[in-house]
Amino acid sequence: MSPHDSPFNIERTTNPADFAVCAGIMAGTDPWVTLGIGYDDCLKAFGGSFREVFIMKNEKEIIGFVIMQSQGTFRGYIQTLAIDNKYRSHGYGTQILQFCQDRILTYSPNIFICVSSFNKGAIQLYTKFGFELIGELKDFIKPGFDELLLRKTAGPITGYQPKPTK
């Protein structure tokens, strides 16, 4: 399946049933599998202030999702992005990243994301999309596992003129 074979939409959700499906996607994919982070801990990622959760759906199911932080020092931070295993490597990750970029650039010139240093597929996706490495967080989630902090920018915060919404 590719994005062109299966129409999809991206919509904001606050529905706990959607969160449950998304936590299941997380718990069944890397990096969460390798890090040993189970369903219950994945479900906790959907709580808290200033989080926006968007799901990518086709006619049958949730393909993937993203959690973004819209406030704070790192406003424009993509906290979590996951595509269901059966839909990976078909362009959905790029599509949801484009959605994130379009949304974030309406309020911030900077887009941030962390990626586990062992998650080579995600690193390749993010660098191809234009993210650059700006730091390494040693032993960030668990001992022996590093996170890479990436940034894509449209310029400095001072003087930034947000893109108008579509």
mmCIF file of C-alpha atoms in Angstrom:
data_model
loop_
_atom_site.group_PDB
_atom_site.id
_atom_site.type_symbol
_atom_site.label_atom_id
_atom_site.label_comp_id
_atom_site.label_asym_id
_atom_site.label_seq_id
_atom_site.Cartn_x
_atom_site.Cartn_y
_atom_site.Cartn_z
ATOM 1 C CA MET A 1 0.000 0.000 0.000
ATOM 2 C CA SER A 2 1.117 3.524 -0.679
ATOM 3 C CA PRO A 3 -0.430 6.890 0.162
ATOM 4 C CA HIS A 4 -1.730 7.017 -3.386
ATOM 5 C CA ASP A 5 -3.389 3.584 -3.198
ATOM 6 C CA SER A 6 -5.288 4.208 0.020
ATOM 7 C CA PRO A 7 -6.820 7.624 0.648
ATOM 8 C CA PHE A 8 -6.227 8.929 4.137
ATOM 9 C CA ASN A 9 -6.964 11.925 6.270
ATOM 10 C CA ILE A 10 -5.266 13.474 9.264
ATOM 11 C CA GLU A 11 -7.462 14.750 12.065
ATOM 12 C CA ARG A 12 -7.013 15.936 15.618
ATOM 13 C CA THR A 13 -8.345 13.640 18.325
ATOM 14 C CA THR A 14 -8.961 13.679 22.054
ATOM 15 C CA ASN A 15 -10.753 10.333 21.990
ATOM 16 C CA PRO A 16 -9.394 7.811 24.550
ATOM 17 C CA ALA A 17 -10.309 4.956 22.164
ATOM 18 C CA ASP A 18 -8.003 6.481 19.518
ATOM 19 C CA PHE A 19 -5.275 6.880 22.153
ATOM 20 C CA ALA A 20 -5.631 3.175 22.990
ATOM 21 C CA VAL A 21 -5.158 2.172 19.342
ATOM 22 C CA CYS A 22 -2.171 4.512 18.992
ATOM 23 C CA ALA A 23 -0.561 3.174 22.186
ATOM 24 C CA GLY A 24 -0.912 -0.299 20.684
ATOM 25 C CA ILE A 25 0.872 0.866 17.530
ATOM 26 C CA MET A 26 3.665 2.307 19.664
ATOM 27 C CA ALA A 27 4.059 -0.773 21.857
ATOM 28 C CA GLY A 28 4.359 -2.987 18.770
ATOM 29 C CA THR A 29 6.995 -0.971 16.903
ATOM 30 C CA ASP A 30 10.502 0.327 17.371
ATOM 31 C CA PRO A 31 11.920 2.152 19.191
ATOM 32 C CA TRP A 32 9.492 1.186 21.944
ATOM 33 C CA VAL A 33 9.982 -2.570 21.443
ATOM 34 C CA THR A 34 13.779 -2.333 21.702
ATOM 35 C CA LEU A 35 13.502 0.022 24.687
ATOM 36 C CA GLY A 36 11.116 -2.392 26.420
ATOM 37 C CA ILE A 37 8.368 0.209 26.775
ATOM 38 C CA GLY A 38 5.035 -1.567 26.987
ATOM 39 C CA TYR A 39 1.472 -0.588 26.241
ATOM 40 C CA ASP A 40 0.672 1.009 29.619
ATOM 41 C CA ASP A 41 3.689 3.304 29.464
ATOM 42 C CA CYS A 42 2.951 4.139 25.822
ATOM 43 C CA LEU A 43 -0.587 5.144 26.775
ATOM 44 C CA LYS A 44 0.834 7.685 29.255
ATOM 45 C CA ALA A 45 2.374 9.612 26.328
ATOM 46 C CA PHE A 46 -1.075 10.971 25.454
ATOM 47 C CA GLY A 47 -1.623 12.786 28.761
ATOM 48 C CA GLY A 48 -0.538 16.226 29.855
ATOM 49 C CA SER A 49 -0.891 19.819 28.830
ATOM 50 C CA PHE A 50 -0.200 21.394 25.450
ATOM 51 C CA ARG A 51 -0.170 18.117 23.548
ATOM 52 C CA GLU A 52 -1.921 17.886 20.216
ATOM 53 C CA VAL A 53 -2.670 14.394 18.956
ATOM 54 C CA PHE A 54 -3.402 13.824 15.287
ATOM 55 C CA ILE A 55 -4.297 10.482 13.754
ATOM 56 C CA MET A 56 -3.762 9.425 10.171
ATOM 57 C CA LYS A 57 -6.650 7.204 9.072
ATOM 58 C CA ASN A 58 -7.733 5.415 5.957
ATOM 59 C CA GLU A 59 -11.247 4.065 5.458
ATOM 60 C CA LYS A 60 -10.545 1.056 7.699
ATOM 61 C CA GLU A 61 -8.165 1.994 10.487
ATOM 62 C CA ILE A 62 -5.577 4.255 12.046
ATOM 63 C CA ILE A 63 -2.405 4.125 9.944
ATOM 64 C CA GLY A 64 -0.304 6.214 12.312
ATOM 65 C CA PHE A 65 -0.307 9.241 14.532
ATOM 66 C CA VAL A 66 1.708 12.133 15.872
ATOM 67 C CA ILE A 67 1.842 13.924 19.217
ATOM 68 C CA MET A 68 3.113 17.500 19.023
ATOM 69 C CA GLN A 69 3.961 20.045 21.710
ATOM 70 C CA SER A 70 2.592 23.457 20.767
ATOM 71 C CA GLN A 71 3.809 25.430 23.806
ATOM 72 C CA GLY A 72 6.949 25.854 25.883
ATOM 73 C CA THR A 73 10.617 26.277 25.109
ATOM 74 C CA PHE A 74 10.537 23.637 22.418
ATOM 75 C CA ARG A 75 7.197 24.566 20.906
ATOM 76 C CA GLY A 76 7.051 22.749 17.634
ATOM 77 C CA TYR A 77 8.410 19.558 19.188
ATOM 78 C CA ILE A 78 7.223 16.330 17.609
ATOM 79 C CA GLN A 79 7.063 14.226 20.767
ATOM 80 C CA THR A 80 5.945 10.981 19.187
ATOM 81 C CA LEU A 81 5.428 9.861 15.617
ATOM 82 C CA ALA A 82 4.519 6.302 14.723
ATOM 83 C CA ILE A 83 3.270 4.468 11.671
ATOM 84 C CA ASP A 84 1.766 0.993 12.060
ATOM 85 C CA ASN A 85 4.252 -1.694 10.967
ATOM 86 C CA LYS A 86 2.091 -2.833 8.051
ATOM 87 C CA TYR A 87 2.075 0.689 6.577
ATOM 88 C CA ARG A 88 5.776 1.496 6.997
ATOM 89 C CA SER A 89 8.036 2.208 4.014
ATOM 90 C CA HIS A 90 5.164 3.436 1.838
ATOM 91 C CA GLY A 91 5.455 7.206 2.265
ATOM 92 C CA TYR A 92 3.079 7.694 5.194
ATOM 93 C CA GLY A 93 5.866 8.917 7.495
ATOM 94 C CA THR A 94 6.811 11.600 4.987
ATOM 95 C CA GLN A 95 3.162 12.607 4.613
ATOM 96 C CA ILE A 96 2.643 13.010 8.354
ATOM 97 C CA LEU A 97 5.944 14.903 8.683
ATOM 98 C CA GLN A 98 4.754 17.294 5.990
ATOM 99 C CA PHE A 99 1.523 17.788 7.936
ATOM 100 C CA CYS A 100 3.548 18.514 11.105
ATOM 101 C CA GLN A 101 5.792 20.976 9.299
ATOM 102 C CA ASP A 102 2.864 22.839 7.758
ATOM 103 C CA ARG A 103 1.170 23.121 11.153
ATOM 104 C CA ILE A 104 4.239 24.012 13.216
ATOM 105 C CA LEU A 105 5.448 26.697 10.803
ATOM 106 C CA THR A 106 2.214 28.605 11.498
ATOM 107 C CA TYR A 107 3.539 29.361 15.008
ATOM 108 C CA SER A 108 7.255 28.496 15.155
ATOM 109 C CA PRO A 109 10.248 28.558 12.810
ATOM 110 C CA ASN A 110 11.691 25.471 14.496
ATOM 111 C CA ILE A 111 10.635 21.845 14.344
ATOM 112 C CA PHE A 112 12.274 19.488 16.835
ATOM 113 C CA ILE A 113 12.205 15.717 17.103
ATOM 114 C CA CYS A 114 14.156 13.102 19.060
ATOM 115 C CA VAL A 115 15.049 9.741 17.580
ATOM 116 C CA SER A 116 16.701 6.732 19.174
ATOM 117 C CA SER A 117 20.256 6.372 17.902
ATOM 118 C CA PHE A 118 19.594 2.738 16.907
ATOM 119 C CA ASN A 119 16.460 3.588 14.900
ATOM 120 C CA LYS A 120 18.208 3.803 11.520
ATOM 121 C CA GLY A 121 15.020 3.851 9.427
ATOM 122 C CA ALA A 122 13.610 6.832 11.325
ATOM 123 C CA ILE A 123 16.958 8.654 11.204
ATOM 124 C CA GLN A 124 17.041 8.180 7.434
ATOM 125 C CA LEU A 125 13.453 9.469 7.095
ATOM 126 C CA TYR A 126 14.088 12.548 9.226
ATOM 127 C CA THR A 127 17.390 13.511 7.598
ATOM 128 C CA LYS A 128 15.904 13.038 4.129
ATOM 129 C CA PHE A 129 13.095 15.371 5.238
ATOM 130 C CA GLY A 130 15.674 18.028 6.171
ATOM 131 C CA PHE A 131 16.257 17.558 9.899
ATOM 132 C CA GLU A 132 19.793 18.113 11.182
ATOM 133 C CA LEU A 133 21.458 16.678 14.262
ATOM 134 C CA ILE A 134 21.862 19.308 16.978
ATOM 135 C CA GLY A 135 22.607 17.167 20.019
ATOM 136 C CA GLU A 136 22.894 13.779 21.615
ATOM 137 C CA LEU A 137 21.169 12.862 24.863
ATOM 138 C CA LYS A 138 23.174 10.046 26.459
ATOM 139 C CA ASP A 139 21.233 7.399 28.389
ATOM 140 C CA PHE A 140 18.100 9.539 28.024
ATOM 141 C CA ILE A 141 15.289 6.987 28.229
ATOM 142 C CA LYS A 142 17.212 3.967 29.518
ATOM 143 C CA PRO A 143 20.853 3.281 30.324
ATOM 144 C CA GLY A 144 22.774 2.353 27.193
ATOM 145 C CA PHE A 145 20.321 4.033 24.816
ATOM 146 C CA ASP A 146 20.937 7.493 23.404
ATOM 147 C CA GLU A 147 18.468 9.879 21.802
ATOM 148 C CA LEU A 148 19.439 12.218 18.985
ATOM 149 C CA LEU A 149 17.880 15.688 19.032
ATOM 150 C CA LEU A 150 17.137 16.902 15.510
ATOM 151 C CA ARG A 151 15.946 20.272 14.259
ATOM 152 C CA LYS A 152 14.569 21.616 11.024
ATOM 153 C CA THR A 153 14.357 25.385 10.896
ATOM 154 C CA ALA A 154 12.974 28.199 8.822
ATOM 155 C CA GLY A 155 15.096 30.733 10.752
ATOM 156 C CA PRO A 156 15.551 32.249 14.195
ATOM 157 C CA ILE A 157 12.648 32.895 16.557
ATOM 158 C CA THR A 158 13.281 36.652 16.639
ATOM 159 C CA GLY A 159 11.626 38.276 13.653
ATOM 160 C CA TYR A 160 9.933 35.083 12.466
ATOM 161 C CA GLN A 161 6.833 35.719 10.398
ATOM 162 C CA PRO A 162 4.584 32.652 10.691
ATOM 163 C CA LYS A 163 3.221 31.081 7.543
ATOM 164 C CA PRO A 164 -0.488 31.805 7.110
ATOM 165 C CA THR A 165 -2.781 28.840 7.661
ATOM 166 C CA LYS A 166 -4.273 27.207 4.604
#
